[in-house]
Amino acid sequence: MDNRFATAFVIACVLSLISTIYMAASIGTDFWYEYRSPIQENSSDSNKIAWEDFLGDEADEKTYNDVLFRYNGSLGLWRRCITIPKNTHWYAPPERTESFDVVTKCMSFTLNEQFMEKYVDPGNHNSGIDLLRTCLCTLGSVSCYVAGIELLHQKVELPKDVSGEFGWSFCLACVSAPLQFMAAALFIWAAHTNRKEYTLMKAYRVA
């Protein structure tokens, strides 16, 4: 066996393994996109209603995105999460403390939600279906995910005190993709080289 073939094969296997680990980690975590906003420290009735709507089974796109904006939300392929006070006092807002404890609450997307129709005016079912955003479901590729986020923010603008950025789960997926291409290229080159040498060796033996 040619040393070049063996080296390329080993490197391709290592790259493929690393890529698989990165992709598995990114798909299984909830930090594809993250929103940063001032923490809502009190547990007022309006906050309680917002949390209940977010964790409900019938929350539409506009409803859960508004809550993601307000409560340091994170968005993954399978779940949406928000950060809320750990100790909720419904009778009165809690007093301000130096160490403000928070907890993350997540809600999984149902299969129907993964492919649900997106509307021109999010939350308004009478505004017509936005075909472009509907086709770019969250089960799509990394590039489709980016396009989906950008198109959403064109429809629903972020509040002034809220910022958004792609999270580390998304970064892992971005790193995984080129590693897969590199591994595939090395596998193809190694196979081509090995086949070529086998053909030459066979021709030599026949001669």
Short mmCIF file of C-alpha atoms in Angstrom, two decimals:
data_model
loop_
_atom_site.label_atom_id
_atom_site.label_comp_id
_atom_site.label_asym_id
_atom_site.label_seq_id
_atom_site.Cartn_x
_atom_site.Cartn_y
_atom_site.Cartn_z
CA MET A 1 0.00 0.00 0.00
CA ASP A 2 1.31 3.45 -0.95
CA ASN A 3 2.18 5.63 2.05
CA ARG A 4 0.33 8.54 0.48
CA PHE A 5 -2.84 6.47 0.28
CA ALA A 6 -2.51 5.29 3.89
CA THR A 7 -1.82 8.82 5.19
CA ALA A 8 -4.74 10.33 3.29
CA PHE A 9 -7.05 7.57 4.49
CA VAL A 10 -6.09 8.06 8.17
CA ILE A 11 -6.42 11.85 7.98
CA ALA A 12 -9.80 11.52 6.26
CA CYS A 13 -11.03 9.14 8.97
CA VAL A 14 -9.91 11.53 11.74
CA LEU A 15 -11.54 14.54 10.06
CA SER A 16 -14.73 12.58 9.50
CA LEU A 17 -14.83 11.52 13.15
CA ILE A 18 -14.26 15.07 14.43
CA SER A 19 -16.87 16.42 12.05
CA THR A 20 -19.40 13.85 13.20
CA ILE A 21 -18.80 14.71 16.86
CA TYR A 22 -19.15 18.44 16.17
CA MET A 23 -22.32 17.96 14.16
CA ALA A 24 -23.87 15.69 16.78
CA ALA A 25 -23.08 18.24 19.52
CA SER A 26 -24.51 21.13 17.51
CA ILE A 27 -27.71 19.31 16.58
CA GLY A 28 -28.28 18.18 20.16
CA THR A 29 -27.85 21.61 21.79
CA ASP A 30 -30.04 24.71 21.91
CA PHE A 31 -27.62 27.54 21.14
CA TRP A 32 -27.91 28.05 17.40
CA TYR A 33 -29.09 31.60 17.93
CA GLU A 34 -29.11 33.62 21.16
CA TYR A 35 -30.79 36.85 22.20
CA ARG A 36 -29.36 39.20 24.83
CA SER A 37 -31.75 41.42 26.77
CA PRO A 38 -32.03 43.00 30.24
CA ILE A 39 -33.18 40.32 32.71
CA GLN A 40 -36.83 40.67 33.71
CA GLU A 41 -36.38 40.30 37.46
CA ASN A 42 -39.97 40.58 38.63
CA SER A 43 -42.73 38.03 38.36
CA SER A 44 -45.60 40.31 37.43
CA ASP A 45 -48.84 39.04 35.97
CA SER A 46 -47.77 40.10 32.47
CA ASN A 47 -44.52 38.15 32.79
CA LYS A 48 -46.39 35.12 34.11
CA ILE A 49 -48.76 35.20 31.13
CA ALA A 50 -45.82 35.53 28.72
CA TRP A 51 -44.06 32.52 30.26
CA GLU A 52 -47.22 30.42 30.17
CA ASP A 53 -47.81 31.36 26.51
CA PHE A 54 -44.23 30.45 25.64
CA LEU A 55 -44.46 27.06 27.33
CA GLY A 56 -47.89 26.33 25.87
CA ASP A 57 -48.52 23.92 23.03
CA GLU A 58 -50.30 26.51 20.88
CA ALA A 59 -47.76 29.33 20.86
CA ASP A 60 -47.41 30.78 17.37
CA GLU A 61 -44.26 32.21 15.82
CA LYS A 62 -44.91 35.79 16.94
CA THR A 63 -45.81 34.78 20.50
CA TYR A 64 -42.75 32.72 21.26
CA ASN A 65 -40.36 35.06 19.43
CA ASP A 66 -41.53 38.05 21.50
CA VAL A 67 -40.77 36.05 24.64
CA LEU A 68 -37.38 34.94 23.26
CA PHE A 69 -36.51 38.62 22.73
CA ARG A 70 -37.48 39.67 26.27
CA TYR A 71 -36.03 36.80 28.29
CA ASN A 72 -32.56 36.07 26.90
CA GLY A 73 -33.88 33.34 24.68
CA SER A 74 -31.91 30.76 22.75
CA LEU A 75 -33.09 28.90 19.69
CA GLY A 76 -32.03 25.44 18.56
CA LEU A 77 -33.17 23.07 15.86
CA TRP A 78 -35.45 21.19 18.24
CA ARG A 79 -36.13 23.48 21.22
CA ARG A 80 -36.58 27.10 22.24
CA CYS A 81 -35.42 28.29 25.69
CA ILE A 82 -35.79 31.35 27.90
CA THR A 83 -34.16 32.51 31.14
CA ILE A 84 -36.54 33.44 33.96
CA PRO A 85 -36.28 34.02 37.75
CA LYS A 86 -35.70 30.82 39.69
CA ASN A 87 -37.95 31.77 42.58
CA THR A 88 -41.19 33.16 41.19
CA HIS A 89 -43.33 35.13 43.61
CA TRP A 90 -46.72 35.68 42.01
CA TYR A 91 -48.02 37.80 44.87
CA ALA A 92 -45.33 40.50 44.60
CA PRO A 93 -42.10 41.23 42.74
CA PRO A 94 -39.02 39.83 44.51
CA GLU A 95 -36.59 42.25 46.10
CA ARG A 96 -33.42 43.10 44.27
CA THR A 97 -30.43 41.02 45.40
CA GLU A 98 -26.79 40.97 44.43
CA SER A 99 -27.01 37.39 43.18
CA PHE A 100 -30.13 37.10 41.07
CA ASP A 101 -30.87 33.41 40.49
CA VAL A 102 -32.32 32.44 37.14
CA VAL A 103 -33.32 29.17 35.54
CA THR A 104 -33.63 28.07 31.92
CA LYS A 105 -37.00 26.83 30.70
CA CYS A 106 -37.23 25.07 27.35
CA MET A 107 -40.02 24.00 25.05
CA SER A 108 -39.54 21.41 22.31
CA PHE A 109 -40.78 22.09 18.80
CA THR A 110 -43.36 19.57 17.68
CA LEU A 111 -43.01 17.93 14.27
CA ASN A 112 -45.88 20.10 12.99
CA GLU A 113 -44.12 23.25 14.22
CA GLN A 114 -41.00 22.29 12.31
CA PHE A 115 -42.97 22.54 9.07
CA MET A 116 -45.67 25.02 10.10
CA GLU A 117 -46.63 27.81 7.74
CA LYS A 118 -44.94 31.17 8.22
CA TYR A 119 -46.97 34.31 7.60
CA VAL A 120 -46.08 37.59 5.92
CA ASP A 121 -46.95 39.36 9.17
CA PRO A 122 -45.85 36.89 11.91
CA GLY A 123 -48.76 36.05 14.17
CA ASN A 124 -51.37 37.40 11.73
CA HIS A 125 -52.93 34.42 9.96
CA ASN A 126 -54.83 36.73 7.64
CA SER A 127 -51.69 38.28 6.15
CA GLY A 128 -51.03 35.39 3.77
CA ILE A 129 -48.38 32.69 3.74
CA ASP A 130 -44.76 33.74 3.32
CA LEU A 131 -43.70 30.99 0.91
CA LEU A 132 -39.98 31.75 1.13
CA ARG A 133 -39.80 31.48 4.92
CA THR A 134 -42.13 28.49 4.97
CA CYS A 135 -39.81 26.51 2.70
CA LEU A 136 -36.77 27.32 4.86
CA CYS A 137 -37.78 25.12 7.81
CA THR A 138 -35.46 24.63 10.80
CA LEU A 139 -34.67 21.08 9.65
CA GLY A 140 -32.83 22.49 6.66
CA SER A 141 -29.11 23.01 6.22
CA VAL A 142 -26.93 25.54 8.02
CA SER A 143 -27.27 28.03 5.19
CA CYS A 144 -31.04 27.67 5.23
CA TYR A 145 -31.02 28.27 8.98
CA VAL A 146 -29.10 31.53 8.53
CA ALA A 147 -31.49 32.63 5.78
CA GLY A 148 -34.47 31.77 7.97
CA ILE A 149 -33.18 33.87 10.87
CA GLU A 150 -32.40 36.85 8.64
CA LEU A 151 -35.81 36.70 6.96
CA LEU A 152 -37.53 36.50 10.37
CA HIS A 153 -35.71 39.59 11.61
CA GLN A 154 -36.82 41.46 8.52
CA LYS A 155 -40.40 40.74 9.55
CA VAL A 156 -40.02 41.09 13.33
CA GLU A 157 -37.51 43.75 14.38
CA LEU A 158 -35.57 43.28 17.59
CA PRO A 159 -36.35 45.74 20.43
CA LYS A 160 -33.76 48.47 20.91
CA ASP A 161 -32.31 46.95 24.09
CA VAL A 162 -32.09 43.44 22.62
CA SER A 163 -29.23 42.02 20.56
CA GLY A 164 -28.95 38.69 18.78
CA GLU A 165 -26.05 36.55 17.67
CA PHE A 166 -25.38 33.05 16.40
CA GLY A 167 -24.43 30.74 19.26
CA TRP A 168 -21.76 28.09 19.74
CA SER A 169 -24.01 25.28 18.51
CA PHE A 170 -24.23 27.05 15.15
CA CYS A 171 -20.46 27.58 15.13
CA LEU A 172 -19.88 23.85 15.64
CA ALA A 173 -22.14 23.11 12.67
CA CYS A 174 -20.20 25.64 10.57
CA VAL A 175 -16.89 24.00 11.48
CA SER A 176 -18.30 20.52 10.86
CA ALA A 177 -19.31 21.27 7.26
CA PRO A 178 -15.83 22.06 5.82
CA LEU A 179 -14.32 19.15 7.77
CA GLN A 180 -16.78 16.84 6.04
CA PHE A 181 -15.82 18.28 2.63
CA MET A 182 -12.12 17.86 3.40
CA ALA A 183 -12.63 14.28 4.54
CA ALA A 184 -14.69 13.50 1.44
CA ALA A 185 -12.02 15.01 -0.83
CA LEU A 186 -9.30 12.93 0.83
CA PHE A 187 -11.36 9.74 0.58
CA ILE A 188 -11.99 10.38 -3.13
CA TRP A 189 -8.30 11.18 -3.78
CA ALA A 190 -7.14 8.10 -1.85
CA ALA A 191 -9.58 5.84 -3.69
CA HIS A 192 -8.57 7.30 -7.05
CA THR A 193 -4.84 6.93 -6.28
CA ASN A 194 -5.24 3.37 -5.02
CA ARG A 195 -7.29 2.37 -8.08
CA LYS A 196 -4.76 3.93 -10.43
CA GLU A 197 -1.84 2.12 -8.79
CA TYR A 198 -3.79 -1.15 -8.81
CA THR A 199 -4.43 -0.74 -12.55
CA LEU A 200 -0.73 -0.04 -13.24
CA MET A 201 0.32 -3.05 -11.14
CA LYS A 202 -2.16 -5.29 -12.96
CA ALA A 203 -0.92 -4.05 -16.34
CA TYR A 204 2.69 -4.69 -15.24
CA ARG A 205 1.89 -8.25 -14.20
CA VAL A 206 0.07 -8.95 -17.49
CA ALA A 207 3.05 -7.61 -19.41
#
